[in-house]
mmCIF file of C-alpha atoms in Angstrom:
data_model
loop_
_atom_site.group_PDB
_atom_site.id
_atom_site.type_symbol
_atom_site.label_atom_id
_atom_site.label_comp_id
_atom_site.label_asym_id
_atom_site.label_seq_id
_atom_site.Cartn_x
_atom_site.Cartn_y
_atom_site.Cartn_z
ATOM 1 C CA UNK A 1 -6.584 -11.617 7.304
ATOM 2 C CA UNK A 2 -3.918 -9.276 6.017
ATOM 3 C CA UNK A 3 -6.340 -6.512 5.045
ATOM 4 C CA UNK A 4 -8.398 -6.881 8.196
ATOM 5 C CA UNK A 5 -5.211 -6.660 10.246
ATOM 6 C CA UNK A 6 -4.177 -3.501 8.440
ATOM 7 C CA UNK A 7 -7.561 -1.884 8.954
ATOM 8 C CA UNK A 8 -7.426 -2.748 12.623
ATOM 9 C CA UNK A 9 -3.903 -1.381 12.891
ATOM 10 C CA UNK A 10 -5.015 1.832 11.210
ATOM 11 C CA UNK A 11 -7.848 2.197 13.737
ATOM 12 C CA UNK A 12 -5.456 1.635 16.626
ATOM 13 C CA UNK A 13 -3.077 4.252 15.214
ATOM 14 C CA UNK A 14 -5.905 6.770 14.835
ATOM 15 C CA UNK A 15 -7.061 6.429 18.438
ATOM 16 C CA UNK A 16 -3.641 5.941 20.026
ATOM 17 C CA UNK A 17 -3.850 9.221 21.958
ATOM 18 C CA UNK A 18 -6.943 8.132 23.889
ATOM 19 C CA UNK A 19 -6.576 4.336 23.864
ATOM 20 C CA UNK A 20 -3.067 3.128 24.583
ATOM 21 C CA UNK A 21 -2.447 -0.050 22.629
ATOM 22 C CA UNK A 22 1.250 -0.216 21.860
ATOM 23 C CA UNK A 23 1.528 -3.965 22.511
ATOM 24 C CA UNK A 24 -1.616 -4.823 20.601
ATOM 25 C CA UNK A 25 -0.509 -2.615 17.703
ATOM 26 C CA UNK A 26 2.819 -4.415 17.700
ATOM 27 C CA UNK A 27 1.082 -7.793 17.511
ATOM 28 C CA UNK A 28 -1.295 -6.751 14.757
ATOM 29 C CA UNK A 29 1.615 -5.254 12.828
ATOM 30 C CA UNK A 30 3.635 -8.451 13.166
ATOM 31 C CA UNK A 31 0.667 -10.589 12.089
ATOM 32 C CA UNK A 32 0.229 -8.591 8.884
ATOM 33 C CA UNK A 33 3.992 -8.436 8.347
ATOM 34 C CA UNK A 34 4.207 -12.239 8.630
ATOM 35 C CA UNK A 35 2.299 -12.449 5.347
ATOM 36 C CA UNK A 36 4.336 -9.766 3.521
ATOM 37 C CA UNK A 37 6.902 -12.022 1.900
ATOM 38 C CA UNK A 38 4.265 -14.533 0.738
ATOM 39 C CA UNK A 39 2.081 -11.789 -0.714
ATOM 40 C CA UNK A 40 5.016 -10.101 -2.459
ATOM 41 C CA UNK A 41 6.356 -13.305 -3.983
ATOM 42 C CA UNK A 42 2.877 -14.296 -5.217
ATOM 43 C CA UNK A 43 2.103 -10.921 -6.777
ATOM 44 C CA UNK A 44 5.506 -10.535 -8.409
ATOM 45 C CA UNK A 45 5.401 -14.102 -9.729
ATOM 46 C CA UNK A 46 1.960 -13.537 -11.340
ATOM 47 C CA UNK A 47 3.118 -10.231 -12.774
ATOM 48 C CA UNK A 48 6.219 -11.768 -14.295
ATOM 49 C CA UNK A 49 4.203 -14.661 -15.737
ATOM 50 C CA UNK A 50 1.906 -12.227 -17.539
ATOM 51 C CA UNK A 51 4.550 -9.670 -18.560
ATOM 52 C CA UNK A 52 7.350 -11.694 -20.107
ATOM 53 C CA UNK A 53 7.951 -10.621 -23.694
ATOM 54 C CA UNK A 54 7.389 -13.435 -26.231
ATOM 55 C CA UNK A 55 11.055 -13.400 -27.245
ATOM 56 C CA UNK A 56 12.385 -13.672 -23.678
ATOM 57 C CA UNK A 57 10.499 -16.661 -22.274
ATOM 58 C CA UNK A 58 13.622 -18.789 -21.837
ATOM 59 C CA UNK A 59 15.521 -16.021 -20.068
ATOM 60 C CA UNK A 60 12.681 -15.639 -17.556
ATOM 61 C CA UNK A 61 12.695 -19.295 -16.455
ATOM 62 C CA UNK A 62 15.363 -19.069 -13.697
ATOM 63 C CA UNK A 63 13.666 -16.053 -12.136
ATOM 64 C CA UNK A 64 10.232 -17.689 -12.400
ATOM 65 C CA UNK A 65 11.590 -20.772 -10.688
ATOM 66 C CA UNK A 66 13.197 -18.720 -7.947
ATOM 67 C CA UNK A 67 9.951 -16.816 -7.328
ATOM 68 C CA UNK A 68 7.945 -20.066 -7.199
ATOM 69 C CA UNK A 69 10.304 -21.414 -4.547
ATOM 70 C CA UNK A 70 10.147 -18.131 -2.681
ATOM 71 C CA UNK A 71 6.333 -18.186 -2.797
ATOM 72 C CA UNK A 72 6.192 -21.742 -1.417
ATOM 73 C CA UNK A 73 8.686 -21.055 1.368
ATOM 74 C CA UNK A 74 7.175 -17.703 2.337
ATOM 75 C CA UNK A 75 3.634 -19.135 2.453
ATOM 76 C CA UNK A 76 4.819 -21.982 4.646
ATOM 77 C CA UNK A 77 6.642 -19.536 6.960
ATOM 78 C CA UNK A 78 3.596 -17.249 7.155
ATOM 79 C CA UNK A 79 1.334 -20.152 8.083
ATOM 80 C CA UNK A 80 3.759 -21.230 10.788
ATOM 81 C CA UNK A 81 4.203 -17.715 12.182
ATOM 82 C CA UNK A 82 0.454 -17.043 12.237
ATOM 83 C CA UNK A 83 -0.360 -20.322 13.947
ATOM 84 C CA UNK A 84 1.987 -19.345 16.785
ATOM 85 C CA UNK A 85 0.433 -15.907 17.318
ATOM 86 C CA UNK A 86 -1.993 -15.211 20.132
ATOM 87 C CA UNK A 87 -4.046 -12.087 20.708
ATOM 88 C CA UNK B 1 22.060 -10.366 -3.889
ATOM 89 C CA UNK B 2 18.909 -10.048 -5.983
ATOM 90 C CA UNK B 3 16.779 -11.414 -3.153
ATOM 91 C CA UNK B 4 18.292 -8.758 -0.886
ATOM 92 C CA UNK B 5 17.396 -6.014 -3.363
ATOM 93 C CA UNK B 6 13.891 -7.459 -3.692
ATOM 94 C CA UNK B 7 13.309 -7.358 0.067
ATOM 95 C CA UNK B 8 14.811 -3.875 0.379
ATOM 96 C CA UNK B 9 12.588 -2.516 -2.370
ATOM 97 C CA UNK B 10 9.456 -4.103 -0.974
ATOM 98 C CA UNK B 11 9.880 -3.111 2.638
ATOM 99 C CA UNK B 12 11.911 0.077 2.752
ATOM 100 C CA UNK B 13 11.076 3.472 4.159
ATOM 101 C CA UNK B 14 7.634 3.307 5.702
ATOM 102 C CA UNK B 15 6.454 6.777 6.648
ATOM 103 C CA UNK B 16 5.107 6.612 10.181
ATOM 104 C CA UNK B 17 1.536 7.821 10.673
ATOM 105 C CA UNK B 18 1.187 11.255 12.197
ATOM 106 C CA UNK B 19 -0.244 11.034 15.723
ATOM 107 C CA UNK B 20 -3.877 12.132 15.982
ATOM 108 C CA UNK B 21 -4.553 14.174 19.120
ATOM 109 C CA UNK B 22 -8.019 13.175 20.282
ATOM 110 C CA UNK B 23 -7.757 14.120 23.951
ATOM 111 C CA UNK B 24 -10.295 16.716 24.990
ATOM 112 C CA UNK B 25 -12.688 16.024 22.134
ATOM 113 C CA UNK B 26 -16.136 15.442 23.504
ATOM 114 C CA UNK B 27 -18.187 14.199 20.549
ATOM 115 C CA UNK B 28 -18.056 11.869 17.560
ATOM 116 C CA UNK B 29 -18.056 14.718 15.021
ATOM 117 C CA UNK B 30 -14.961 16.182 16.618
ATOM 118 C CA UNK B 31 -13.157 12.841 16.509
ATOM 119 C CA UNK B 32 -14.147 12.177 12.888
ATOM 120 C CA UNK B 33 -13.043 15.671 11.922
ATOM 121 C CA UNK B 34 -9.661 15.430 13.675
ATOM 122 C CA UNK B 35 -8.792 12.013 12.269
ATOM 123 C CA UNK B 36 -9.783 12.929 8.715
ATOM 124 C CA UNK B 37 -7.977 16.263 8.760
ATOM 125 C CA UNK B 38 -4.788 14.617 10.045
ATOM 126 C CA UNK B 39 -4.864 11.857 7.440
ATOM 127 C CA UNK B 40 -5.876 14.279 4.668
ATOM 128 C CA UNK B 41 -2.940 16.482 5.646
ATOM 129 C CA UNK B 42 -0.571 13.520 5.287
ATOM 130 C CA UNK B 43 -1.924 12.683 1.843
ATOM 131 C CA UNK B 44 -1.563 16.269 0.655
ATOM 132 C CA UNK B 45 1.957 16.548 2.059
ATOM 133 C CA UNK B 46 3.047 13.458 0.134
ATOM 134 C CA UNK B 47 1.126 14.120 -3.104
ATOM 135 C CA UNK B 48 4.268 15.644 -4.625
ATOM 136 C CA UNK B 49 5.311 12.038 -5.208
ATOM 137 C CA UNK B 50 3.016 12.080 -8.233
ATOM 138 C CA UNK B 51 5.136 14.830 -9.770
ATOM 139 C CA UNK B 52 8.547 13.416 -8.906
ATOM 140 C CA UNK B 53 7.407 9.894 -9.904
ATOM 141 C CA UNK B 54 10.179 8.573 -7.704
ATOM 142 C CA UNK B 55 9.322 5.066 -6.522
ATOM 143 C CA UNK B 56 9.799 5.698 -2.786
ATOM 144 C CA UNK B 57 7.807 8.941 -2.882
ATOM 145 C CA UNK B 58 4.993 7.216 -4.761
ATOM 146 C CA UNK B 59 5.038 4.373 -2.261
ATOM 147 C CA UNK B 60 4.812 6.794 0.687
ATOM 148 C CA UNK B 61 1.929 8.635 -0.988
ATOM 149 C CA UNK B 62 0.116 5.340 -1.551
ATOM 150 C CA UNK B 63 0.448 4.377 2.110
ATOM 151 C CA UNK B 64 -0.891 7.791 3.174
ATOM 152 C CA UNK B 65 -3.853 7.296 0.783
ATOM 153 C CA UNK B 66 -4.495 3.932 2.390
ATOM 154 C CA UNK B 67 -4.607 5.426 5.894
ATOM 155 C CA UNK B 68 -7.047 8.101 4.739
ATOM 156 C CA UNK B 69 -9.187 5.533 2.929
ATOM 157 C CA UNK B 70 -9.433 3.286 5.971
ATOM 158 C CA UNK B 71 -10.498 6.279 8.078
ATOM 159 C CA UNK B 72 -13.094 7.324 5.476
ATOM 160 C CA UNK B 73 -14.505 3.798 5.312
ATOM 161 C CA UNK B 74 -14.641 3.563 9.078
ATOM 162 C CA UNK B 75 -16.616 6.791 9.356
ATOM 163 C CA UNK B 76 -18.868 5.959 6.418
ATOM 164 C CA UNK B 77 -21.480 4.763 8.917
ATOM 165 C CA UNK B 78 -21.533 8.233 10.456
ATOM 166 C CA UNK B 79 -21.502 10.032 7.120
ATOM 167 C CA UNK B 80 -22.257 7.926 4.006
ATOM 168 C CA UNK B 81 -20.845 10.551 1.584
ATOM 169 C CA UNK B 82 -17.363 9.627 2.822
ATOM 170 C CA UNK B 83 -17.639 6.215 1.200
ATOM 171 C CA UNK B 84 -17.704 7.759 -2.263
ATOM 172 C CA UNK B 85 -14.337 9.422 -1.621
ATOM 173 C CA UNK B 86 -13.028 6.155 -0.192
ATOM 174 C CA UNK B 87 -14.035 4.320 -3.389
ATOM 175 C CA UNK B 88 -12.184 6.842 -5.579
ATOM 176 C CA UNK B 89 -9.144 6.656 -3.302
ATOM 177 C CA UNK B 90 -9.191 2.864 -3.608
ATOM 178 C CA UNK B 91 -8.880 3.201 -7.404
ATOM 179 C CA UNK B 92 -5.974 5.610 -7.003
ATOM 180 C CA UNK B 93 -4.326 3.277 -4.515
ATOM 181 C CA UNK B 94 -4.793 0.306 -6.859
ATOM 182 C CA UNK B 95 -3.060 2.150 -9.704
ATOM 183 C CA UNK B 96 -0.160 3.101 -7.428
ATOM 184 C CA UNK B 97 0.003 -0.439 -6.039
ATOM 185 C CA UNK B 98 0.307 -1.884 -9.530
ATOM 186 C CA UNK B 99 3.003 0.663 -10.373
ATOM 187 C CA UNK B 100 4.842 -0.361 -7.199
ATOM 188 C CA UNK B 101 4.648 -4.044 -8.177
ATOM 189 C CA UNK B 102 6.349 -3.153 -11.459
ATOM 190 C CA UNK B 103 9.037 -1.226 -9.574
ATOM 191 C CA UNK B 104 9.717 -4.305 -7.459
ATOM 192 C CA UNK B 105 9.866 -6.621 -10.466
ATOM 193 C CA UNK B 106 12.119 -4.208 -12.360
ATOM 194 C CA UNK B 107 14.706 -4.366 -9.545
ATOM 195 C CA UNK B 108 15.106 -8.141 -9.898
ATOM 196 C CA UNK B 109 14.619 -8.512 -13.637
ATOM 197 C CA UNK B 110 17.752 -9.937 -15.329
ATOM 198 C CA UNK B 111 19.493 -7.524 -17.721
ATOM 199 C CA UNK B 112 18.987 -10.114 -20.438
ATOM 200 C CA UNK B 113 15.296 -9.172 -20.703
ATOM 201 C CA UNK B 114 15.227 -5.650 -22.196
ATOM 202 C CA UNK B 115 11.918 -6.068 -24.060
ATOM 203 C CA UNK B 116 10.134 -7.150 -20.868
ATOM 204 C CA UNK B 117 11.777 -4.277 -19.015
ATOM 205 C CA UNK B 118 10.502 -1.769 -21.599
ATOM 206 C CA UNK B 119 7.010 -3.252 -21.330
ATOM 207 C CA UNK B 120 7.012 -2.992 -17.540
ATOM 208 C CA UNK B 121 8.326 0.573 -17.620
ATOM 209 C CA UNK B 122 5.665 1.570 -20.130
ATOM 210 C CA UNK B 123 2.935 0.046 -17.967
ATOM 211 C CA UNK B 124 4.348 1.785 -14.901
ATOM 212 C CA UNK B 125 4.179 5.153 -16.674
ATOM 213 C CA UNK B 126 0.564 4.522 -17.672
ATOM 214 C CA UNK B 127 -0.381 3.504 -14.141
ATOM 215 C CA UNK B 128 1.197 6.607 -12.611
ATOM 216 C CA UNK B 129 -0.574 8.733 -15.261
ATOM 217 C CA UNK B 130 -3.829 7.092 -14.237
ATOM 218 C CA UNK B 131 -3.126 7.737 -10.552
ATOM 219 C CA UNK B 132 -2.335 11.358 -11.373
ATOM 220 C CA UNK B 133 -5.633 11.759 -13.258
ATOM 221 C CA UNK B 134 -7.573 10.144 -10.403
ATOM 222 C CA UNK B 135 -5.873 12.463 -7.930
ATOM 223 C CA UNK B 136 -6.968 15.485 -10.021
ATOM 224 C CA UNK B 137 -10.523 14.140 -10.143
ATOM 225 C CA UNK B 138 -10.485 13.763 -6.374
ATOM 226 C CA UNK B 139 -9.643 17.406 -5.695
ATOM 227 C CA UNK B 140 -13.229 18.759 -5.622
ATOM 228 C CA UNK B 141 -14.174 15.956 -3.218
ATOM 229 C CA UNK B 142 -11.193 16.750 -0.993
ATOM 230 C CA UNK B 143 -12.103 20.447 -0.948
ATOM 231 C CA UNK B 144 -15.684 19.534 -0.086
ATOM 232 C CA UNK B 145 -14.338 17.371 2.714
ATOM 233 C CA UNK B 146 -12.362 20.360 4.019
ATOM 234 C CA UNK B 147 -15.198 22.848 3.905
ATOM 235 C CA UNK B 148 -17.787 20.431 5.175
ATOM 236 C CA UNK B 149 -15.855 19.286 8.181
ATOM 237 C CA UNK B 150 -14.140 22.482 9.307
#
């Protein structure tokens, strides 16, 4: 959904001079943006899980926990925001 | 505080797309040409980010690459050779995206994890090197795009 939204937004930006679509662009932008926090938390969490140095596992736990919570909350918020959107 | 830094790093400073003036163009070739030249111009203008290696400049360059790639993919039906450039750009964008992910993680990493920090910085350097090499490889294709479409 996110990638499709971005492609669509890119198309709308490219043809903006001949097809006015400010409101639609705004909606598409907001739809993709609604997933930003969930995507970021997920990616950064996976990266941290695979990058932690063997000697620093314990130190990483609070940050891992925080990112897991962030991922859960952001995914829930994205789902809610997307379900409310209409095109 | 860290969450604030995380959000700021992830979402800051989007470079707005340059408007593409399509009024007055009467055929598909003209539209394809104008869109690609505008987006190619943006990419070239921001390519200096690969030299500075600054995280915001690299991020802006990556976004410009994405806009060009989407345009190339869209017009691939009109001209299949464009898809090859789009595929190479996707690899470049992936390398820059992974470097950006490391930048984001580095901003929130606790100072008590220096070995992990070194690892992430090393990987970031390698990813930017890879993006730089891919950008060099892309130059003949970009020149061909220029001469073919103008």
